[in-house]
CSV table of C-alpha atoms and ligand atoms in Angstrom, one decimal:
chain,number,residue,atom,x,y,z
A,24,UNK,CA,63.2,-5.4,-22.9
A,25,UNK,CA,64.8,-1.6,-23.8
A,26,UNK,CA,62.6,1.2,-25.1
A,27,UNK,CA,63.1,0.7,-28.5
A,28,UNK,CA,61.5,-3.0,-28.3
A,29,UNK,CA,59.3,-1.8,-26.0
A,30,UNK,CA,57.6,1.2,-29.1
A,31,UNK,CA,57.8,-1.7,-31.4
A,32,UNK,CA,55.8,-4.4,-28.7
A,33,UNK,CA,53.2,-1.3,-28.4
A,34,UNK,CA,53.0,-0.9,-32.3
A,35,UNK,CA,52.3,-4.5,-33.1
A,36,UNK,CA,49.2,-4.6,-30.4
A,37,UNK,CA,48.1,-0.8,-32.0
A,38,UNK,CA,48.0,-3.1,-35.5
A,39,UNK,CA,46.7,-5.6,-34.0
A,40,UNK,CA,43.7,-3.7,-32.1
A,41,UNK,CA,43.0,-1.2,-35.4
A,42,UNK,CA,42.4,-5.2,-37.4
A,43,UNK,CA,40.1,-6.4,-34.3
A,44,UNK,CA,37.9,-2.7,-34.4
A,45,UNK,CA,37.7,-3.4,-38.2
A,46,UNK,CA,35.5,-6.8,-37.1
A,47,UNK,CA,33.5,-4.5,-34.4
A,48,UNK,CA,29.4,-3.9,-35.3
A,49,UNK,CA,28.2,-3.4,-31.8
A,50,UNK,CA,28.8,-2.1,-28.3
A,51,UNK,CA,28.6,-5.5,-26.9
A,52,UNK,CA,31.5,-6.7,-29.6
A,53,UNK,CA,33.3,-3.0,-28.6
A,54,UNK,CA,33.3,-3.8,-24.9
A,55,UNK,CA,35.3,-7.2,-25.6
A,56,UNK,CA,37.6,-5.3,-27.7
A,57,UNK,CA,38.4,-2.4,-25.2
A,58,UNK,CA,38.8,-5.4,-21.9
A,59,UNK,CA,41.2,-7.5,-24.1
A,60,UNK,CA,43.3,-4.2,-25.6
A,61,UNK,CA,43.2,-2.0,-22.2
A,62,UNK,CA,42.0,-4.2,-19.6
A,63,UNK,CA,44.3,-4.7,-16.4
A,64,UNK,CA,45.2,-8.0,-18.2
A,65,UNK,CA,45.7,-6.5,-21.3
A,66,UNK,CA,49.8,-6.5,-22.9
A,67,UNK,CA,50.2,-3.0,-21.9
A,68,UNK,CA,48.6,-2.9,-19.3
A,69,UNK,CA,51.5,-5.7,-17.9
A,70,UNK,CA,54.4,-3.6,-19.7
A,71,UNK,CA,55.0,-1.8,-16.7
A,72,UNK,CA,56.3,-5.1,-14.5
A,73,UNK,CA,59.4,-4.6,-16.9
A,74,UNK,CA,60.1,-1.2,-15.6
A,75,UNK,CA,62.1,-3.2,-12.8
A,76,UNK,CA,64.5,-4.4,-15.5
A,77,UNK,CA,64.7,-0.8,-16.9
A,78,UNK,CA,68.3,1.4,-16.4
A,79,UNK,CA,67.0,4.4,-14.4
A,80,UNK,CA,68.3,7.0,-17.1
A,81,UNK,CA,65.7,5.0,-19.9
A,82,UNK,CA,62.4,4.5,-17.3
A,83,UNK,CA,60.6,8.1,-17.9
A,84,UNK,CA,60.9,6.6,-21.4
A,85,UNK,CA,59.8,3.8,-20.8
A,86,UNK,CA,56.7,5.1,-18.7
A,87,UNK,CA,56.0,7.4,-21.2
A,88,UNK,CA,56.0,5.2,-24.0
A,89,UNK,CA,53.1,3.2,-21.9
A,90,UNK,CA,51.0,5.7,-20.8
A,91,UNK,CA,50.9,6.9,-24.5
A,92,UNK,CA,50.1,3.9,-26.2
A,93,UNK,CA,47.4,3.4,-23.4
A,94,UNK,CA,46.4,6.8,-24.6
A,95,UNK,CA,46.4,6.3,-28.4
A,96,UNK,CA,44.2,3.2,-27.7
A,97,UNK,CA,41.5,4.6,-25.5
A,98,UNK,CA,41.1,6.9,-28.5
A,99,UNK,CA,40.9,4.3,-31.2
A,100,UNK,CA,38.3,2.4,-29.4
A,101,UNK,CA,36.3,6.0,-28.4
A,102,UNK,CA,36.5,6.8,-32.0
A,103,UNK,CA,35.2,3.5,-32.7
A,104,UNK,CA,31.7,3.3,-30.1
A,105,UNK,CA,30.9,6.9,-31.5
A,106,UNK,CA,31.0,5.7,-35.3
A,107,UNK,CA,28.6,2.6,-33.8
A,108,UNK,CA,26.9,5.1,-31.9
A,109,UNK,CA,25.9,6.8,-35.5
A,110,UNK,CA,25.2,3.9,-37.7
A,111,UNK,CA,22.8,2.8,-35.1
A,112,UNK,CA,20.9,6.6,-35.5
A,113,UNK,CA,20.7,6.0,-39.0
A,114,UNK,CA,19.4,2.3,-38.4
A,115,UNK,CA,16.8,3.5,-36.6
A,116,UNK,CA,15.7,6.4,-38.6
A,117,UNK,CA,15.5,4.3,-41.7
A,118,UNK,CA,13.6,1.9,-40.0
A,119,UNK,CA,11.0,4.6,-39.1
A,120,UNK,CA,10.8,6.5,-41.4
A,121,UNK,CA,7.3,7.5,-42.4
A,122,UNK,CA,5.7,7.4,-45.8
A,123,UNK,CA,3.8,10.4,-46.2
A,124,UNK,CA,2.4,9.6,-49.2
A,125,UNK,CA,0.2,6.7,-48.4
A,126,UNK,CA,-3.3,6.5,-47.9
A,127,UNK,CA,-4.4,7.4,-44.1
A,128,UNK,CA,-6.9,4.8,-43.0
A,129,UNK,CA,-10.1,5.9,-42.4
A,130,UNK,CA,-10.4,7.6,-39.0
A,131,UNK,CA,-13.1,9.5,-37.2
A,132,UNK,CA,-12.3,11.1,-34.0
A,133,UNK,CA,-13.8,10.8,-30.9
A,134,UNK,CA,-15.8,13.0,-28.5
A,135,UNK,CA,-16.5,14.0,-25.0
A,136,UNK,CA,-19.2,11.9,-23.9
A,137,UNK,CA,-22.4,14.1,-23.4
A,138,UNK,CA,-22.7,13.5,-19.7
A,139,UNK,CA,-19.5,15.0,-19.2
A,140,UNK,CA,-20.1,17.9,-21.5
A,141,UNK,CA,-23.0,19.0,-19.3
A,142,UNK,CA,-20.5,18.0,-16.3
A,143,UNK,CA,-17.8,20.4,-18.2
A,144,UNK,CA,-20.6,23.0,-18.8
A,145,UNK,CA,-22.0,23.3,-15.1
A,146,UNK,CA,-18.2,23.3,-13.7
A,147,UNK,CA,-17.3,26.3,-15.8
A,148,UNK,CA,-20.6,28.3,-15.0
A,149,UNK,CA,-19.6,27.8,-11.3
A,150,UNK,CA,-16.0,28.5,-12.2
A,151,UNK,CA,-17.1,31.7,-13.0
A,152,UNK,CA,-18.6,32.3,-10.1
A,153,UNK,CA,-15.7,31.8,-7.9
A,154,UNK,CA,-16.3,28.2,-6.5
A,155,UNK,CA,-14.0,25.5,-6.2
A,156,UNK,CA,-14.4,22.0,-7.6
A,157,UNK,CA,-13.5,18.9,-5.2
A,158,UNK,CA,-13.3,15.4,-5.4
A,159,UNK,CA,-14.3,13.2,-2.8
A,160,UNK,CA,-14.1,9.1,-2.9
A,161,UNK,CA,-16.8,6.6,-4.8
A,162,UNK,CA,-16.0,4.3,-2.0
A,163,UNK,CA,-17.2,6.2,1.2
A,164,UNK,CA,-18.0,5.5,5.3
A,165,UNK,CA,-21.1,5.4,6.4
A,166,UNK,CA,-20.3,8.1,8.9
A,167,UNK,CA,-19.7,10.6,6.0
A,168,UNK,CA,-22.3,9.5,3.6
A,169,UNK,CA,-25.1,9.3,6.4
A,170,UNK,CA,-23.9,9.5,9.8
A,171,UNK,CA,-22.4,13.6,9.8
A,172,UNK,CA,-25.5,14.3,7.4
A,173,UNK,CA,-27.6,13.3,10.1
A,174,UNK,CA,-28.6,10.4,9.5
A,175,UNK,CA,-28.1,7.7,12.2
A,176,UNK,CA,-28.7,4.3,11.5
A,177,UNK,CA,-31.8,3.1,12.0
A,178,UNK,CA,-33.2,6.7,10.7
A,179,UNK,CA,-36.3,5.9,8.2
A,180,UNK,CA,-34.3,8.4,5.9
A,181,UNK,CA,-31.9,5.5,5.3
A,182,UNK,CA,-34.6,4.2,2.7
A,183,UNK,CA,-35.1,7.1,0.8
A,184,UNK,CA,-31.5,5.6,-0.9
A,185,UNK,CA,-31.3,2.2,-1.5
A,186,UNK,CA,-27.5,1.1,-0.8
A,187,UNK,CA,-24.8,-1.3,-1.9
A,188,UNK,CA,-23.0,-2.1,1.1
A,189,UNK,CA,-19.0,-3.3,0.7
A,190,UNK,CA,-18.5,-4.2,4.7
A,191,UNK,CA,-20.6,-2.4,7.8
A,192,UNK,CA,-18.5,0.6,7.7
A,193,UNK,CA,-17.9,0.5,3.7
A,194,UNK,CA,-20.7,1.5,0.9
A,195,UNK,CA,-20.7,2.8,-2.9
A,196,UNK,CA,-21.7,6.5,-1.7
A,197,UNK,CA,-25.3,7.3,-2.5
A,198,UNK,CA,-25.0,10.5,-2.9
A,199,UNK,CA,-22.6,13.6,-3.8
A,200,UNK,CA,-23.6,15.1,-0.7
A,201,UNK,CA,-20.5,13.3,2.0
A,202,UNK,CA,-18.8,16.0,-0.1
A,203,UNK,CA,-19.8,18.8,1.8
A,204,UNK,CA,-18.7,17.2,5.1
A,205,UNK,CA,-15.5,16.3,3.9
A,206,UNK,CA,-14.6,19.6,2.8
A,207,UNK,CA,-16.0,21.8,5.8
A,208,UNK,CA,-14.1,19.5,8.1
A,209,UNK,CA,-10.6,20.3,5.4
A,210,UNK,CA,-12.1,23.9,6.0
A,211,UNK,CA,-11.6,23.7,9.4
A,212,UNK,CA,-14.5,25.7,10.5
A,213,UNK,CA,-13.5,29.0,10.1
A,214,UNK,CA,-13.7,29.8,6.2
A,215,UNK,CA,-16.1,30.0,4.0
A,216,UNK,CA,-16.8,27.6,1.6
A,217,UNK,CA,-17.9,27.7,-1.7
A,218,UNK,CA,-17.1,24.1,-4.0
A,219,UNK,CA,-18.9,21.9,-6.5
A,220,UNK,CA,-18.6,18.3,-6.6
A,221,UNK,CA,-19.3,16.4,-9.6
A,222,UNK,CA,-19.3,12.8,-9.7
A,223,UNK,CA,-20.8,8.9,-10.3
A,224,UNK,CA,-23.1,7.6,-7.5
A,225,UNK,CA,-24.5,4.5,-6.7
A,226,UNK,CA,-27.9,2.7,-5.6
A,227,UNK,CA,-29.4,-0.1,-5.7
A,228,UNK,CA,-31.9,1.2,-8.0
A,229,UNK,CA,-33.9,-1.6,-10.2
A,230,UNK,CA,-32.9,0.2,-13.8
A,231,UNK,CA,-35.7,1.3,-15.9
A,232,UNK,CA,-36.2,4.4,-18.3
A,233,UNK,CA,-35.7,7.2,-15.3
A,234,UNK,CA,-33.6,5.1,-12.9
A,235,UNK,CA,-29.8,3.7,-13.0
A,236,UNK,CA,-27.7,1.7,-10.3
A,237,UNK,CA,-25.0,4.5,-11.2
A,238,UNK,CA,-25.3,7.8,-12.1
A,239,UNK,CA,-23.7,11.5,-12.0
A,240,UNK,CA,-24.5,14.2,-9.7
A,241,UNK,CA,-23.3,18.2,-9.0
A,242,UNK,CA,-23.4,19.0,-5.3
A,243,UNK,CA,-23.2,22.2,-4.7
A,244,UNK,CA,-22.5,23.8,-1.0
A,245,UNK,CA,-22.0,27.5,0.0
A,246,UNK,CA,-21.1,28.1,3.9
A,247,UNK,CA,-20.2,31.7,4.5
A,248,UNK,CA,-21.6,34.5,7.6
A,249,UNK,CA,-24.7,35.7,5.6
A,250,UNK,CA,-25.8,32.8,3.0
A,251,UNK,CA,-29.5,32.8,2.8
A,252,UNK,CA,-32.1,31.4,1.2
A,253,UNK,CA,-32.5,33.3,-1.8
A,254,UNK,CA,-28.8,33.4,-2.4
A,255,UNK,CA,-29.8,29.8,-2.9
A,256,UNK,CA,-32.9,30.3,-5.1
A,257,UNK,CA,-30.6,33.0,-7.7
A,258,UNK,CA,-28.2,30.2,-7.6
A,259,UNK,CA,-30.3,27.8,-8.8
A,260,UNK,CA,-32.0,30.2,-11.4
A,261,UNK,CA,-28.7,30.7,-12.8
A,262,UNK,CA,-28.4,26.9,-13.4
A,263,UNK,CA,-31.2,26.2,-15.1
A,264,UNK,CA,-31.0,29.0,-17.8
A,265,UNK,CA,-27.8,28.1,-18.7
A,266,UNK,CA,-28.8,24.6,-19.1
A,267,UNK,CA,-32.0,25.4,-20.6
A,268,UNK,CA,-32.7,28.8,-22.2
A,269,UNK,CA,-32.5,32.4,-20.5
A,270,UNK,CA,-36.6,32.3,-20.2
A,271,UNK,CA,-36.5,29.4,-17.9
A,272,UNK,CA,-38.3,29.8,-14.6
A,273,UNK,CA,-38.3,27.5,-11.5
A,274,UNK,CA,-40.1,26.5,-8.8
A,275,UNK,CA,-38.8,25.6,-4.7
A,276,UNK,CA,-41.5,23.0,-3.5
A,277,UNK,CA,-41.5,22.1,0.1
A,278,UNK,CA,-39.2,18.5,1.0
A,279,UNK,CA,-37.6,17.1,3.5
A,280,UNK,CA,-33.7,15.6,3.3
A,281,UNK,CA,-32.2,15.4,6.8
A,282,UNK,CA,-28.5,17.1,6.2
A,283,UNK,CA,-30.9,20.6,5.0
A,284,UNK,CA,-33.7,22.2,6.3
A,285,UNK,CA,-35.4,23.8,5.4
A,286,UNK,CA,-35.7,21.8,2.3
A,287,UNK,CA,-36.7,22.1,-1.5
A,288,UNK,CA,-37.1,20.0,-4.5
A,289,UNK,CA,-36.3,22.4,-7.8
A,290,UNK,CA,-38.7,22.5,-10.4
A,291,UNK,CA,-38.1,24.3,-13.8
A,292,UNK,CA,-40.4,25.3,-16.3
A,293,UNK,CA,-41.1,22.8,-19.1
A,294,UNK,CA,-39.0,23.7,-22.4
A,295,UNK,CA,-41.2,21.2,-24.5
A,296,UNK,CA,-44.2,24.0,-24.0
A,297,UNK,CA,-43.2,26.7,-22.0
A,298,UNK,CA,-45.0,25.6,-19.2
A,299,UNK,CA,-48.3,25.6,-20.4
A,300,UNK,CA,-48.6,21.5,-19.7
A,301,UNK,CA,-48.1,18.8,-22.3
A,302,UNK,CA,-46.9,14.9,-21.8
A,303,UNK,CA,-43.5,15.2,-21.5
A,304,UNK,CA,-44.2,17.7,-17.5
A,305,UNK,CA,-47.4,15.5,-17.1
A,306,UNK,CA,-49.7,18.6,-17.9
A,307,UNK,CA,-48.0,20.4,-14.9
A,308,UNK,CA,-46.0,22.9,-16.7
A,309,UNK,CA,-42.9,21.9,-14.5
A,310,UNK,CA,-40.2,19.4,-14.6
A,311,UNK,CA,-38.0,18.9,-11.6
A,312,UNK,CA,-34.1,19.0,-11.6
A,313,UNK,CA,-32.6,18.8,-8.2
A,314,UNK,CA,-33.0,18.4,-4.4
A,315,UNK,CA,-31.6,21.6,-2.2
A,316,UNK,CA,-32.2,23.8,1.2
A,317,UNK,CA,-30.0,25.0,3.8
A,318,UNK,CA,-27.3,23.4,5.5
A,319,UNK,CA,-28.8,21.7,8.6
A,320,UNK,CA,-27.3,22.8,11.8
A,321,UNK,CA,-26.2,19.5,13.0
A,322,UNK,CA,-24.5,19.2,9.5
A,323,UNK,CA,-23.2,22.3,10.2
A,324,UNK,CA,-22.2,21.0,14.1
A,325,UNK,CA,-20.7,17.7,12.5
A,326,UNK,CA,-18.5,19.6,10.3
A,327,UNK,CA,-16.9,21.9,13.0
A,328,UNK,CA,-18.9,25.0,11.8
A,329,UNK,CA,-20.6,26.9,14.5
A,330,UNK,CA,-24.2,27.6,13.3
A,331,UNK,CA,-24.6,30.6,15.3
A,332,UNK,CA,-22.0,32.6,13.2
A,333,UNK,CA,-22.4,30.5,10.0
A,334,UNK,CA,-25.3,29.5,7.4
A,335,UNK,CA,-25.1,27.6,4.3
A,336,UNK,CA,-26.4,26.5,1.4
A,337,UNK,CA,-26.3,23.2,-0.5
A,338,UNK,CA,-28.0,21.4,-4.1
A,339,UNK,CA,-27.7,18.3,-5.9
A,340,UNK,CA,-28.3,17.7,-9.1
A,341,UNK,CA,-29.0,14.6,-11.4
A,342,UNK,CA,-27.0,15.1,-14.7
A,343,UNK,CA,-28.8,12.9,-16.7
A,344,UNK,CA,-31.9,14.0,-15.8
A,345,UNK,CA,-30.4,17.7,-17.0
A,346,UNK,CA,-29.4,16.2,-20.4
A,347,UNK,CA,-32.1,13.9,-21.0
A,348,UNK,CA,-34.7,17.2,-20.1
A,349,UNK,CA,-32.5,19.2,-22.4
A,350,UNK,CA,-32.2,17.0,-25.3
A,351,UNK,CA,-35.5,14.9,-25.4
A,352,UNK,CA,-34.2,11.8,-24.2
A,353,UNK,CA,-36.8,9.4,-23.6
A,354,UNK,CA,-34.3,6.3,-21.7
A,355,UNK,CA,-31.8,6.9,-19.4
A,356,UNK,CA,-30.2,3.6,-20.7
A,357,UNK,CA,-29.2,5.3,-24.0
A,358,UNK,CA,-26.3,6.8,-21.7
A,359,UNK,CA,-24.4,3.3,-20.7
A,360,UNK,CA,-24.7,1.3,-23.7
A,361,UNK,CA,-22.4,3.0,-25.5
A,362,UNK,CA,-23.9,3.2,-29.1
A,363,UNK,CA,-21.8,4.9,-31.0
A,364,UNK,CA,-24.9,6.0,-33.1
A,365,UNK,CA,-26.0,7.9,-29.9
A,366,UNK,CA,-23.0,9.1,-28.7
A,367,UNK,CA,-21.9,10.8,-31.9
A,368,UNK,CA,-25.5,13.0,-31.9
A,369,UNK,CA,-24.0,15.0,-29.2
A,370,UNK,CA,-20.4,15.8,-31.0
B,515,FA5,C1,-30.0,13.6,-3.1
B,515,FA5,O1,-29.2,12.7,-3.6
B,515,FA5,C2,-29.5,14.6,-2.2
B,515,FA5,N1,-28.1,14.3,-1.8
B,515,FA5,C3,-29.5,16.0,-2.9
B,515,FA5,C4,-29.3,17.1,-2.1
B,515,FA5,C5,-28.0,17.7,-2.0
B,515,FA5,C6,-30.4,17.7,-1.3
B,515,FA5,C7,-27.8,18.8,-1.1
B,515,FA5,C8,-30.2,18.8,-0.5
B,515,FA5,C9,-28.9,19.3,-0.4
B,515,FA5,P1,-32.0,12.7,-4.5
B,515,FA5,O2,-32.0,11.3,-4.0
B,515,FA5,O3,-33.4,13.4,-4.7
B,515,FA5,O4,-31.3,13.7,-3.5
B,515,FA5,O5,-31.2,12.8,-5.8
B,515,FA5,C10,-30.9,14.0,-6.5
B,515,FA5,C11,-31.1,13.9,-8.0
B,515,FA5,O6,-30.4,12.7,-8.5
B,515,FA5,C12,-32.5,13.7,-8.4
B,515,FA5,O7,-33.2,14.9,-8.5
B,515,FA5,C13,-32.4,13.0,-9.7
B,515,FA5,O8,-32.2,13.9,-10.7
B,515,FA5,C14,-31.1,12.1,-9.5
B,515,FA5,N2,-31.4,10.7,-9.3
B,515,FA5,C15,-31.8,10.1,-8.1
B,515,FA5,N3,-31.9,8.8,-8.2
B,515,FA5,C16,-31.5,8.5,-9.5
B,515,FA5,C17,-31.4,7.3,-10.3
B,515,FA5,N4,-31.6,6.1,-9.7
B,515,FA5,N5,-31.0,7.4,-11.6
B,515,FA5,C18,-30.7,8.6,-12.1
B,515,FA5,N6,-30.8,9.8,-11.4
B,515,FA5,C19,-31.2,9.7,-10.2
């Protein structure tokens, strides 16, 4: 084979291999193509064994002649995936394209669900305080949700929250409160700490109107060199005006939980008549919201906070017990089923 039958060999296959990309629809098709025109089986590809056979004056020629063939071809095929490439654009936008002149269906949008909404209130009035909000687990140990809140087994306290048990070690936490320990311990004991927790709990409460199995609470816990008391109480005043009206009052009353003392339940002055007593505060003139007090000192101990530099405060509060106070809510239930009819009140 000379040059000149080697430019007419390389025209026939570039005929050839312009007919076979006329057949091509898809990559898969263009791949084929490409490994039978280019591939190291290909004709051209094998051209160069005859270079052997070749005078010496005629083989740049002749190596030239390959190389740009094999050139001319990758750009034929190239062409060819980007004009695939295209049409399959323009498949797919035809396909979804969107008729904006047909009737939408009808739609109503959702909402946050009112729990949250209180949750999303009382988080940004804390915000603006300066606190932090933390997580802590739903599944918790009993060491933090009783044991470092100083409450050994065995302690009577135990009973004052019914619990579902996973293994010995494992329960649905109770409470909010393991909170507090986790974070003084990520605190390391030498900060001060200021956070909210928000989040479901769970007993083994029998539900009725005023009791579920789960729930939501706010914890709240302050630790800093001079906390006190009524630090605590303006705190707490602040909450329930913002949940229920600027001329709110409350009320500490003596309690007892072991992680505080001393401790306080909160009572706030009934909205349904001012306080003067009706059926809804059982003629008292109060309604309470939350358990609170300051951070006992073996809390404090169990959390790697010295007491004698540090005090602290800490609250927990029942959300539903805020919304259903706030919005005359006579059945805690209303909250679970999830009847639209309800939720959508509350939009
Ligand atoms: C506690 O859970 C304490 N951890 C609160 C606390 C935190 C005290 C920090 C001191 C310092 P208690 O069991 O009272 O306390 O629950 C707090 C609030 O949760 C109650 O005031 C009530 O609003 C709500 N609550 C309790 N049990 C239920 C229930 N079964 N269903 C709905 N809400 C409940």
């Amino acid at each position: 084979m000379d040059v000149k039958d080697l430019n007419k060999r390389i025209k026939t296959l570039e005929e050839q291999l312009i007919q076979a990309l006329e057949e091509v629809e898809s990559q898969h098709d263009l791949q084929q193509v490409k490994s039978r025109y280019l591939g190291k089986k290909a004709e051209i590809s094998q051209l160069m064994r005859h270079m052997k056979d070749i005078p010496d004056d005629d083989k740049p020629a002749f190596g030239k002649a390959v190389n740009e063939g094999k050139q001319r071809f990758t750009e034929l095929i190239e062409a060819k995936r980007e004009e695939i490439r295209k049409a399959e654009v323009e498949r797919k936008l035809r396909a979804e394209r969107i008729d904006l002149t047909l009737d939408a269906p009808d739609f109503t949008p959702g909402s946050v669900h009112i729990l949250n909404q209180i949750v999303e209130e009382i988080e940004d009035l804390f915000i603006g305080m300066g606190y932090r909000v933390k997580e802590g687990p739903e599944i918790e140990t009993d060491e933090y949700n009783f044991e470092k809140l100083n409450i050994p087994k065995d302690h009577p306290a135990r009973d004052m929250q019914d619990t579902l048990y996973i293994d010995d070690e494992h329960l649905l936490r109770t409470h909010t409160s393991p909170v507090q320990v986790r974070t003084m311990l990520e605190y390391g004991g030498e900060k001060p700490v200021k956070i909210i927790c928000p989040g479901k709990v769970y007993r083994r409460d029998d539900d009725d109107a005023t009791h579920s199995h789960q729930f939501y609470q706010i914890e709240g816990l302050v630790v800093d060199e001079t906390t006190t008391m009524s630090d605590l109480k303006g705190t707490l005043l602040k909450v329930a005006r913002a949940m229920f009206g600027e001329d709110r009052e409350i009320r500490l009353r003596p309690s007892y939980f072991p992680f505080t003392e001393p401790s306080v339940e909160v009572d706030v002055t009934c909205a349904n008549c001012d306080g003067a007593g009706c059926s809804v505060c059982k003629h008292s003139g109060y309604i309470e919201i939350l358990g609170a007090g300051m951070v006992n000192n073996a809390v404090l101990k169990s959390s790697g906070y010295d007491p004698k530099r540090y005090q602290g405060f800490a609250f927990g509060l029942g959300i539903e017990r805020i919304a259903m106070l706030r919005y005359g809510i006579e059945d805690i239930r209303h909250f679970y089923v999830n009847d639209l009819r309800f939720n959508r009140q509350f939009r």
